[in-house]
mmCIF file of C-alpha atoms in Angstrom:
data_model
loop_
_atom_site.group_PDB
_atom_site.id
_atom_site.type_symbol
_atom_site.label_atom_id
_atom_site.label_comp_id
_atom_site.label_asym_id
_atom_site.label_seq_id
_atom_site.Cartn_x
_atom_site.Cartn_y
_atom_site.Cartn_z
ATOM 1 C CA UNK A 291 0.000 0.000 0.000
ATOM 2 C CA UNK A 292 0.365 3.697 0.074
ATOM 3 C CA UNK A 293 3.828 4.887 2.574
ATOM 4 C CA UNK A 294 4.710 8.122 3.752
ATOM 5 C CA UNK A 295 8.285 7.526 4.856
ATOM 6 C CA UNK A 296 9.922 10.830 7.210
ATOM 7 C CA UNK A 297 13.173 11.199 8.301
ATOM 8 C CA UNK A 298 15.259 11.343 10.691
ATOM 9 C CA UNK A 299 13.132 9.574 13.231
ATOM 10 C CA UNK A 300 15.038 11.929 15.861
ATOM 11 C CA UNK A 301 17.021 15.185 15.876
ATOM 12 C CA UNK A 302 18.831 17.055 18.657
ATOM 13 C CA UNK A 303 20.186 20.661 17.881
ATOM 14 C CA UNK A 304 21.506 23.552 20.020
ATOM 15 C CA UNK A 305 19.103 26.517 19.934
ATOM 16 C CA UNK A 306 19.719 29.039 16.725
ATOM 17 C CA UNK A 307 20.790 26.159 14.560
ATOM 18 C CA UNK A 308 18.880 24.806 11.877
ATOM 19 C CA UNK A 309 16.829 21.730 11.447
ATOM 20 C CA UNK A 310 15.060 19.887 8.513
ATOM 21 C CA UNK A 311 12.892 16.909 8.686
ATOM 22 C CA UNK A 312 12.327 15.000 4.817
ATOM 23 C CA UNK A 313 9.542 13.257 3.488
ATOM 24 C CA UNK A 314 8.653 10.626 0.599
ATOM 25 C CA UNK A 315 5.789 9.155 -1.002
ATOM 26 C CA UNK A 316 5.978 5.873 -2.620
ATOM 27 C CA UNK A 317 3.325 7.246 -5.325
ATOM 28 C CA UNK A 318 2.471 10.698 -6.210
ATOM 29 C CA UNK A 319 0.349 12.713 -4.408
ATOM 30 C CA UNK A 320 -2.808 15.027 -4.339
ATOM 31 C CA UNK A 321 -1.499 17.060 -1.665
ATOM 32 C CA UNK A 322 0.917 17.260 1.771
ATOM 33 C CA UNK A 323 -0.194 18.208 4.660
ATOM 34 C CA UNK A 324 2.287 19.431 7.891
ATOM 35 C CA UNK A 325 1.373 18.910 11.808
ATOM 36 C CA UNK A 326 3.034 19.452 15.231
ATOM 37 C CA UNK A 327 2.616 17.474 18.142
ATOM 38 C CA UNK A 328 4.074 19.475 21.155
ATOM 39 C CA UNK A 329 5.197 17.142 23.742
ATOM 40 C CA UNK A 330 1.717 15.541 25.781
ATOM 41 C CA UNK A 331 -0.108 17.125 22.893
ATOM 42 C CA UNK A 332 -2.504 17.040 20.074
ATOM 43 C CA UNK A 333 -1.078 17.155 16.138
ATOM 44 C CA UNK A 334 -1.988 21.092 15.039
ATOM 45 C CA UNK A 335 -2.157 21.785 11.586
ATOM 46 C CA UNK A 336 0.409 23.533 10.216
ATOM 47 C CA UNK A 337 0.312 24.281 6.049
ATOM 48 C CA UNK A 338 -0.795 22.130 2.904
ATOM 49 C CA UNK A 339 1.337 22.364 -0.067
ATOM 50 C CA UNK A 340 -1.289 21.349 -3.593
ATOM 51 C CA UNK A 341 1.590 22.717 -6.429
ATOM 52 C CA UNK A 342 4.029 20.977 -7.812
ATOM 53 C CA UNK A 343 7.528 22.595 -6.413
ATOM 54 C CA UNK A 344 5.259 24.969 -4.021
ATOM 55 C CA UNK A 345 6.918 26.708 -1.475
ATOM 56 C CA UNK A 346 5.338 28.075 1.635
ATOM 57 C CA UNK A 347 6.994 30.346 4.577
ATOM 58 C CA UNK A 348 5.594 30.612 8.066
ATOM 59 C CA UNK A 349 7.368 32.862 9.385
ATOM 60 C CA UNK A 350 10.608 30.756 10.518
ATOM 61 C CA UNK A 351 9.324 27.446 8.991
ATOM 62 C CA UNK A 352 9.523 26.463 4.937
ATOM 63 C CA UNK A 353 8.066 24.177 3.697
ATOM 64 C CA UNK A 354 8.554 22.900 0.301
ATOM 65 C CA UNK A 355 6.845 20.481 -2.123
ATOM 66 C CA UNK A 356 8.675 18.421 -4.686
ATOM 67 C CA UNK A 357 8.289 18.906 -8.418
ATOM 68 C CA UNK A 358 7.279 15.255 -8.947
ATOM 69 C CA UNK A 359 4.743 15.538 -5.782
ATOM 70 C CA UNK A 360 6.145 13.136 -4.418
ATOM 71 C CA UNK A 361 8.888 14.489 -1.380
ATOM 72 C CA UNK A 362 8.544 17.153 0.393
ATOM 73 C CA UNK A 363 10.439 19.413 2.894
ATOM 74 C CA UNK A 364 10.588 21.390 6.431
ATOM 75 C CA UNK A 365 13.115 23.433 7.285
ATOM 76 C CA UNK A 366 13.171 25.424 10.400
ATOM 77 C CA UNK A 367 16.009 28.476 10.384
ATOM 78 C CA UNK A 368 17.533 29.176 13.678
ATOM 79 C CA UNK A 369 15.435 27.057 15.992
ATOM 80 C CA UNK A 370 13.637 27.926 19.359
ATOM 81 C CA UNK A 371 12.587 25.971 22.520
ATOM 82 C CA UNK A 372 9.375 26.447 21.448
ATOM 83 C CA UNK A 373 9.983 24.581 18.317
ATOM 84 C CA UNK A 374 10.079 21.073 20.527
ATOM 85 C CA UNK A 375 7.774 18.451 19.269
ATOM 86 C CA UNK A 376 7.012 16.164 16.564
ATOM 87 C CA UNK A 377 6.997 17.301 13.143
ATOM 88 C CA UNK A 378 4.500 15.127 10.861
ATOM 89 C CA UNK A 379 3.691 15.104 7.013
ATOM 90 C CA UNK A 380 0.519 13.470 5.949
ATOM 91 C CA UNK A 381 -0.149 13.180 2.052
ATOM 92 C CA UNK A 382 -3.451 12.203 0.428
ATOM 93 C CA UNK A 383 -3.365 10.454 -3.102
ATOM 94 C CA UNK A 384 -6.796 12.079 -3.855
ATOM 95 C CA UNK A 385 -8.449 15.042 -2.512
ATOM 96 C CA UNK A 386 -10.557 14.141 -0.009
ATOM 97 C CA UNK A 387 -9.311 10.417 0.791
ATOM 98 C CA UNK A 388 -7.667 9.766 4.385
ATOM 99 C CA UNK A 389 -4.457 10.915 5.242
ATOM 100 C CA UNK A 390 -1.576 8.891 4.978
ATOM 101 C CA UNK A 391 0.617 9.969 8.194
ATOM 102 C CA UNK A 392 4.820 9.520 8.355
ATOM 103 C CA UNK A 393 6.147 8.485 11.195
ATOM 104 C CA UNK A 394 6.922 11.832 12.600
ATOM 105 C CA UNK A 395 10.623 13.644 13.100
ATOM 106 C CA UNK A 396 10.937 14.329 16.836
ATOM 107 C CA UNK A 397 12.706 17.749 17.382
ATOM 108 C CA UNK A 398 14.713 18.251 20.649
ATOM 109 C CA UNK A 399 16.376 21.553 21.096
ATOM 110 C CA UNK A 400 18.663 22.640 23.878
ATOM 111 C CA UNK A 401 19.219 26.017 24.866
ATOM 112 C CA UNK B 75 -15.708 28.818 15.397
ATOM 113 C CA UNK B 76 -15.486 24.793 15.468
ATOM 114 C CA UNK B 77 -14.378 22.961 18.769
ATOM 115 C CA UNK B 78 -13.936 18.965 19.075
ATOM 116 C CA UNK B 79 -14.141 17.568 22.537
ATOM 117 C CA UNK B 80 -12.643 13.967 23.866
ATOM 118 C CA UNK B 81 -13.625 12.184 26.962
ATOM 119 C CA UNK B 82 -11.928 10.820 29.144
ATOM 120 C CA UNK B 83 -8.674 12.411 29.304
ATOM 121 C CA UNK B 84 -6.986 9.580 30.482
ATOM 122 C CA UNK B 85 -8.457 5.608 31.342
ATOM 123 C CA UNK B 86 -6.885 2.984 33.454
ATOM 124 C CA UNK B 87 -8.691 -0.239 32.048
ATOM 125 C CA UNK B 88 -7.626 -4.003 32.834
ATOM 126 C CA UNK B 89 -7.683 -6.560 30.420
ATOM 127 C CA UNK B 90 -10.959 -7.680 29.137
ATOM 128 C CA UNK B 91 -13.185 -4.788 30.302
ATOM 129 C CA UNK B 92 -15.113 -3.100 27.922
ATOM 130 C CA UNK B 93 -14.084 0.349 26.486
ATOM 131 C CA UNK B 94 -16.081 3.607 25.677
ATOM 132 C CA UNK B 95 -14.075 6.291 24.094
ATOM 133 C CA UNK B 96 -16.568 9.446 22.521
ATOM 134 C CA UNK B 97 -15.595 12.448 20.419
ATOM 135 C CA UNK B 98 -18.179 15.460 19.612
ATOM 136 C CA UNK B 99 -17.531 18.002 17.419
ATOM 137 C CA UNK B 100 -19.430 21.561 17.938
ATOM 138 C CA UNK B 101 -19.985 24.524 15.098
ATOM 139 C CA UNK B 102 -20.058 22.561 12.044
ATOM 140 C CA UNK B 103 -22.143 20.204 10.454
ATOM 141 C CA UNK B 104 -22.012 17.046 8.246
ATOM 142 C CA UNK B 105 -18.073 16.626 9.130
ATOM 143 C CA UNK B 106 -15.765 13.490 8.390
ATOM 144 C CA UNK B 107 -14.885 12.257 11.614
ATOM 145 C CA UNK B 108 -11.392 9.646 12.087
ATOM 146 C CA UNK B 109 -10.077 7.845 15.439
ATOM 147 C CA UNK B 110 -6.452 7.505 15.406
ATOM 148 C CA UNK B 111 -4.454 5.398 17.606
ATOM 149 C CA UNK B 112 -0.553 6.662 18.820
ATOM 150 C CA UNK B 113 1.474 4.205 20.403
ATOM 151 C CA UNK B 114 4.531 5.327 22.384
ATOM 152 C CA UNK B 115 4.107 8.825 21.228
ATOM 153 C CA UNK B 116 4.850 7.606 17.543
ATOM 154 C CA UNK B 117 2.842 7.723 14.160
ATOM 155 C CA UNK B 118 -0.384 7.606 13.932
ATOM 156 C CA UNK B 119 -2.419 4.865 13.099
ATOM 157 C CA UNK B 120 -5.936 5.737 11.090
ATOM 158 C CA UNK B 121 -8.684 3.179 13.006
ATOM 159 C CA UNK B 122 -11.727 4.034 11.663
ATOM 160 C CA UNK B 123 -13.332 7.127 9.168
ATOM 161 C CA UNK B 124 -16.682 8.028 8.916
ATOM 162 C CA UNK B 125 -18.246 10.508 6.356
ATOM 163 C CA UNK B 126 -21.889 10.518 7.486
ATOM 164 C CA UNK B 127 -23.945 9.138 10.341
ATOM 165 C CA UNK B 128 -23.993 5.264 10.223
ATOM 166 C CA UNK B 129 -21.288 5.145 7.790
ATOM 167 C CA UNK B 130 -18.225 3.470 8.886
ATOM 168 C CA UNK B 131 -14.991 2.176 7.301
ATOM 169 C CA UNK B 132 -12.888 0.341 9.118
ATOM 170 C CA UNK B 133 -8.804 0.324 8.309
ATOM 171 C CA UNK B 134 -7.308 -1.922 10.365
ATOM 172 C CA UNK B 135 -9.197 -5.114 11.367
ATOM 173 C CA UNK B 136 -8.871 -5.371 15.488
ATOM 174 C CA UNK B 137 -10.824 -5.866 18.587
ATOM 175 C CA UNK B 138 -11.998 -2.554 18.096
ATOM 176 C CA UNK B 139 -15.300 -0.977 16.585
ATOM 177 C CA UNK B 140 -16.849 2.783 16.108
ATOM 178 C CA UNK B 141 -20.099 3.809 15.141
ATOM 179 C CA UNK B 142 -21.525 7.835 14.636
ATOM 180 C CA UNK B 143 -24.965 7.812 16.377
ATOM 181 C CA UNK B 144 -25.522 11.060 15.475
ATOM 182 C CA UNK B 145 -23.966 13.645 13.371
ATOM 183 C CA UNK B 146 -21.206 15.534 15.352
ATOM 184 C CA UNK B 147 -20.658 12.404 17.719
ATOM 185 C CA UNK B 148 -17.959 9.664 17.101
ATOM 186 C CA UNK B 149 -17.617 6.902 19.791
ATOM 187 C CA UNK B 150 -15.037 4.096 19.902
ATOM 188 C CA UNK B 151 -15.748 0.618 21.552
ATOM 189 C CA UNK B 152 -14.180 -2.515 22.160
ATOM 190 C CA UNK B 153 -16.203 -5.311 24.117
ATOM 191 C CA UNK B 154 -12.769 -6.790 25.633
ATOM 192 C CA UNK B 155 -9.821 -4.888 26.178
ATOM 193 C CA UNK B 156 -6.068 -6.103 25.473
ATOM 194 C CA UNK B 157 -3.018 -4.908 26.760
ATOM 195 C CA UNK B 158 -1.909 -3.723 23.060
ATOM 196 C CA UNK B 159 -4.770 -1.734 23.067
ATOM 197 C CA UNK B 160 -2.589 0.673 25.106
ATOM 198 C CA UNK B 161 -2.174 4.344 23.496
ATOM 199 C CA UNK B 162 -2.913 7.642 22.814
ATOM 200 C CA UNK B 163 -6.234 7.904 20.684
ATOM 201 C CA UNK B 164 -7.047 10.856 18.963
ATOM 202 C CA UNK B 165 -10.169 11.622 17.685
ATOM 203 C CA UNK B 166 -10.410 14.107 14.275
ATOM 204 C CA UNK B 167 -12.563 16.088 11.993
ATOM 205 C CA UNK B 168 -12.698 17.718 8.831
ATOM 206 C CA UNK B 169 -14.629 19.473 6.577
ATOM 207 C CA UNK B 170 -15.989 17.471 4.020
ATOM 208 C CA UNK B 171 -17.202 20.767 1.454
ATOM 209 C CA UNK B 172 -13.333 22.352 1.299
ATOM 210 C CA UNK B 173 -10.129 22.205 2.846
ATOM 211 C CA UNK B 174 -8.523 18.873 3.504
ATOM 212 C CA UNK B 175 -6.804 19.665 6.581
ATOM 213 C CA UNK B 176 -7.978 17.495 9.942
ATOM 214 C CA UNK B 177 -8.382 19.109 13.449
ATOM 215 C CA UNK B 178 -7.113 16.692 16.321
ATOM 216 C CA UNK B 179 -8.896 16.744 19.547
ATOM 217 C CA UNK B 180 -7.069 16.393 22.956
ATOM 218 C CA UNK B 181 -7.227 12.916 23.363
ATOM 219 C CA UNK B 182 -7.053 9.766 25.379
ATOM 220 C CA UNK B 183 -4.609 7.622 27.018
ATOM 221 C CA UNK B 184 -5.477 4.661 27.475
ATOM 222 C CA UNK B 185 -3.662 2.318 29.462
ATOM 223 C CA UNK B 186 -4.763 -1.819 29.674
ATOM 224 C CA UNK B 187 -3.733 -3.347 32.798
#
């Protein structure tokens, strides 16, 4: 079936450095979808990415989506404490069929 | 605005007890409504999807079961617990007329004794 691989799994970095978490599709897809899960949480919605090599900005955060549709990207430039949590993608092969979750990057920083 | 409530917070059940896990959503109507399940604060694992009241589809075949009574509610059951029932479920919603994006509620930890 339908993966959503994301990697790393986990990443430790020192507060102001940079951090990127990576995810593929097996097949192309309709759209990706970004969410955080703060530590104890709930996943929060971050951005959805529809166009082939879209890129989005939220303020610190970038996300990108790969020309094939298949990959895409989050970068986050000079990370915060209050960037701590899980980082998931979620694609959908169709608009309006269930999400198809990765695995989640788990972001530690340390001031 | 739209809110999407989860109860109980947490659950302490021992093996082979029954389980009642209910999700309402508040300020829309008609919605898609999804139970997740997140073991060991890892991915999460689509259980069940619904896209009206009564309709059901099931993704992964388990001890579990849901059903959508009415509209806005979503409840997950089991008739006999297991301990790798354990986790984190998460009940979701989303619009089914535009946007894709889901909206998580708070959640439930579960633990089987």
């Amino acid at each position: 079936g339908q993966q959503v691989m994301q990697i790393p799994q986990y990443q430790h970095v020192q507060e102001g450095e940079d951090f990127t978490t990576y995810c593929n599709s097996s097949t192309t897809l309709s759209n990706i979808q970004w969410y955080k899960q703060r530590p104890g949480g709930h996943p929060v919605f971050l951005i959805q990415l529809v166009k082939s090599g879209e890129v989005k900005k939220q303020k610190r955060l970038t996300f990108q989506f790969g020309e094939a549709k298949k990959n895409s990207s989050l970068h986050i430039t000079a990370t915060q404490t209050t960037d701590v949590g899980t980082y998931f993608c979620a694609g959908q092969r169709q608009a309006g069929t269930a999400l198809i979750f990765g695995k989640g990057t788990t972001l530690s920083v340390s001031s | 605005s739209q809110t999407i409530h989860q109860w109980p917070a947490t659950l302490v059940q021992p093996v082979g007890s029954p389980l009642s896990l209910e999700c309402t959503v508040e300020g829309t109507s008609n919605p898609n409504l999804y139970w997740y399940r997140q073991a060991a604060g890892r991915g999460l694992q689509l259980l069940f999807y619904s896209v009206g009241i009564g309709q059901i589809s099931s993704e992964v075949p388990q001890n579990l079961s849901a059903s959508r009574p009415q509209d806005r509610q979503f409840i997950l059951s089991s008739k006999k617990l297991l301990l790798s029932d354990s986790g984190f479920y998460l009940c979701a919603w989303r619009r089914n007329d535009r946007g894709d994006e889901q909206y998580f509620g708070p959640g439930t930890r579960l633990t089987v004794t």
